[in-house]
Coordinates of C-alpha atoms in Angstrom, one line a residue:
V23 CA 0.0 0.0 0.0
H24 CA 1.4 3.4 -1.0
Y25 CA 0.4 6.1 1.5
D26 CA 2.3 9.4 1.4
G27 CA 1.9 13.0 2.5
A28 CA -0.1 13.9 -0.6
T29 CA -2.6 11.1 0.1
Q30 CA -3.0 12.3 3.7
R31 CA -3.5 15.8 2.5
S32 CA -6.3 14.7 0.2
F33 CA -8.3 13.5 3.3
Q34 CA -7.7 16.8 5.1
A35 CA -8.7 18.9 2.1
P36 CA -10.7 16.6 -0.2
P37 CA -11.4 17.6 -3.8
R38 CA -14.8 18.8 -4.9
A39 CA -15.5 15.5 -6.7
W40 CA -15.4 13.7 -3.4
E41 CA -18.0 16.1 -2.0
T42 CA -20.2 15.7 -5.1
V43 CA -20.2 11.9 -4.8
Y44 CA -20.7 12.1 -1.0
C45 CA -23.8 14.3 -1.4
R46 CA -25.4 12.0 -3.9
R47 CA -26.3 9.6 -1.0
E48 CA -29.9 9.0 -0.2
P49 CA -31.0 10.5 2.1
E50 CA -28.8 13.4 1.4
P51 CA -26.4 14.1 4.4
F52 CA -27.5 17.0 6.6
E53 CA -24.4 19.1 5.9
C54 CA -24.8 19.0 2.1
A55 CA -27.4 21.8 2.4
Y56 CA -24.5 24.1 3.5
R57 CA -22.1 23.5 0.6
G58 CA -22.3 27.2 -0.4
L59 CA -23.5 30.4 1.2
D60 CA -27.2 31.2 0.7
K61 CA -27.2 33.7 -2.2
N62 CA -30.8 34.7 -1.3
A63 CA -30.0 35.6 2.3
E64 CA -29.3 39.2 3.2
L65 CA -26.0 40.5 4.6
F66 CA -25.8 43.0 7.4
E67 CA -22.5 44.6 8.1
F68 CA -21.1 46.7 11.0
D69 CA -19.2 49.8 9.9
P70 CA -18.0 51.8 12.9
E71 CA -16.6 54.5 10.5
N72 CA -19.9 55.0 8.7
E73 CA -22.9 55.1 11.0
E74 CA -25.4 55.7 8.3
E75 CA -24.4 52.7 6.3
S76 CA -23.9 50.4 9.3
S77 CA -26.7 47.9 10.1
F78 CA -25.6 47.8 13.8
E79 CA -24.9 50.3 16.5
I80 CA -23.1 49.9 19.9
R81 CA -24.9 51.1 23.0
M82 CA -24.2 51.2 26.7
S83 CA -26.9 49.7 29.0
K84 CA -27.4 48.7 32.6
N85 CA -27.1 45.0 33.5
K86 CA -30.4 44.1 35.1
E87 CA -28.8 41.8 37.7
T88 CA -25.6 43.7 38.6
G89 CA -26.5 47.2 37.7
E90 CA -23.2 47.7 36.0
D91 CA -22.7 49.4 32.6
E92 CA -22.2 46.9 29.7
V93 CA -21.7 47.1 26.0
G94 CA -24.4 45.8 23.7
V95 CA -24.9 45.5 19.9
Y96 CA -28.2 46.6 18.5
A97 CA -29.8 46.2 15.1
K98 CA -30.6 49.4 13.2
V99 CA -32.8 47.7 10.7
D100 CA -35.0 44.6 10.5
M101 CA -33.0 41.4 9.9
P102 CA -34.8 38.3 8.7
E103 CA -34.1 34.9 10.0
G104 CA -31.1 33.3 8.3
S105 CA -29.5 36.7 7.4
Y106 CA -25.7 36.8 7.7
L107 CA -24.5 39.1 10.6
M108 CA -21.2 41.0 10.3
P109 CA -19.8 38.5 7.7
T110 CA -16.8 40.7 6.8
H111 CA -15.8 41.1 10.4
L112 CA -16.2 37.4 11.1
A113 CA -14.3 36.3 8.0
A114 CA -11.4 38.3 9.4
S115 CA -11.4 36.3 12.6
F116 CA -7.9 35.8 14.0
E117 CA -6.6 32.3 13.8
V118 CA -4.2 31.0 16.5
S119 CA -2.9 27.4 17.0
D120 CA -2.9 25.4 20.2
D121 CA 0.9 25.3 20.1
S122 CA 1.1 29.1 19.8
M123 CA -1.2 29.5 22.8
E124 CA 0.8 27.0 24.9
N125 CA 4.0 29.0 24.1
V126 CA 2.3 32.3 25.1
H127 CA 1.1 30.8 28.3
A128 CA 4.5 29.4 29.0
N129 CA 6.1 32.8 28.6
T130 CA 4.0 34.2 31.4
Q131 CA 5.1 31.4 33.8
I132 CA 8.9 32.0 33.5
E133 CA 10.3 32.7 36.9
G134 CA 12.4 35.8 37.3
V135 CA 10.8 37.5 34.4
D136 CA 8.4 40.4 34.9
K137 CA 4.9 39.6 33.6
A138 CA 3.8 41.7 30.6
T139 CA 0.3 43.0 31.2
V140 CA -0.3 43.2 27.4
I141 CA 0.4 39.5 27.0
E142 CA -1.9 38.6 29.9
D143 CA -4.6 40.8 28.4
F144 CA -4.1 39.1 25.0
I145 CA -4.5 35.7 26.6
D146 CA -7.7 36.7 28.4
F147 CA -9.1 38.1 25.2
I148 CA -8.5 34.9 23.3
D149 CA -9.9 32.8 26.2
T150 CA -13.0 35.0 26.2
H151 CA -13.7 35.6 22.5
G152 CA -12.0 32.5 20.9
H153 CA -13.3 29.1 20.1
P154 CA -11.8 25.9 18.8
S155 CA -12.4 24.7 15.2
I156 CA -15.1 22.2 14.6
Q157 CA -12.4 20.0 13.0
E158 CA -11.3 17.9 15.9
G159 CA -7.6 17.6 16.1
S160 CA -6.8 20.5 13.9
G161 CA -5.3 22.5 16.7
K162 CA -6.9 25.7 15.3
N163 CA -8.8 28.4 17.2
Y164 CA -10.6 31.4 15.9
V165 CA -10.9 34.7 17.7
E166 CA -13.5 37.2 16.9
V167 CA -11.9 40.6 16.5
G168 CA -14.7 42.6 14.9
G169 CA -17.9 44.0 16.2
S170 CA -19.3 40.5 16.9
F171 CA -17.2 40.1 20.0
M172 CA -19.2 42.8 21.7
M173 CA -22.5 40.9 21.4
R174 CA -23.8 40.0 24.8
I175 CA -24.0 36.3 25.7
S176 CA -27.2 35.1 27.4
E177 CA -28.1 31.9 29.2
D178 CA -31.7 32.3 28.2
P179 CA -32.3 30.6 24.8
E180 CA -35.4 32.6 24.3
E181 CA -33.4 35.9 24.4
A182 CA -30.7 34.8 22.1
N183 CA -31.3 35.6 18.4
V184 CA -27.9 34.5 16.8
R185 CA -26.6 31.0 15.8
R186 CA -23.8 29.5 13.9
W187 CA -24.3 29.4 10.1
I188 CA -24.4 25.6 10.2
P189 CA -26.5 24.3 13.1
S190 CA -25.3 21.4 15.2
H191 CA -25.6 18.1 13.4
P192 CA -28.9 16.3 14.2
D193 CA -27.0 13.2 15.2
G194 CA -25.2 15.1 17.9
G195 CA -21.8 15.4 16.3
R196 CA -20.1 15.6 12.9
P197 CA -19.7 12.4 10.9
K198 CA -16.4 10.6 11.1
F199 CA -15.8 11.4 7.4
S200 CA -17.5 14.2 5.6
P201 CA -15.8 16.1 2.7
V202 CA -18.4 18.9 3.2
Y203 CA -17.2 19.6 6.7
D204 CA -13.5 19.3 5.6
R205 CA -13.9 21.6 2.6
H206 CA -15.9 24.3 4.3
R207 CA -14.7 24.2 7.8
H208 CA -13.5 27.8 7.9
S209 CA -16.9 29.1 6.9
F210 CA -18.5 26.7 9.4
D211 CA -16.1 28.0 12.1
V212 CA -16.7 31.7 11.7
F213 CA -20.1 32.8 10.2
L214 CA -23.1 33.7 12.2
V215 CA -26.7 34.2 11.1
A216 CA -30.0 35.4 12.7
S217 CA -31.7 32.5 14.4
R218 CA -35.0 34.3 14.2
D219 CA -36.3 37.6 12.8
I220 CA -34.5 40.5 14.6
K221 CA -36.4 43.8 14.7
A222 CA -34.8 47.2 14.4
G223 CA -33.8 48.5 17.8
E224 CA -33.5 45.0 19.2
E225 CA -30.3 43.9 20.9
V226 CA -28.3 41.2 19.1
V227 CA -27.6 38.4 21.6
K228 CA -25.5 35.2 21.4
P229 CA -26.5 32.0 23.3
V230 CA -24.2 30.3 25.8
G231 CA -22.3 27.5 24.0
L232 CA -22.7 29.1 20.6
W233 CA -19.6 27.4 19.2
D234 CA -20.0 24.1 20.9
I235 CA -20.0 21.2 18.4

């Protein structure tokens, strides 16, 4: 049996032909409905430098439980269910590997070296706003660096109105082999859509466990 690096790579980044054959199965696999972005769905962008063109605005509000001021993201226009939210910002999410994070953490633990506050703040930001790739074992993490990281997170599923572009697989986890997940994992890892209709003036809220597989 001849098995080299090129063969291994073909399983990590399978060609489109594999995807086409895979999606001819009956019944069609769940993820095959997400082989491409929905061209009929609307896109709503956040532009902090052009308030008139921006579909979102940032407001300060009081936390009902703590009474403290907190940042919130609010819709300026009606956003139908399934609309893409801040796609340009999310596509620019920062990618960082597990190895890089381990090195950064190790640098803060070296004895006799003054701790750099900026590094600790960087680690805290990644821990708060980052999430691992849905591709298990890839060692990749994506960190939201655009307006989406300011969306409030709620434990109340009724309050949340945002979800990942591709919902969780109905079987409870991704298949052991799926060229669809392997070919589109970056899109699956970063894009968000409205989980229901969002009215103008309504706060845009993420659910707890948004990026859980």
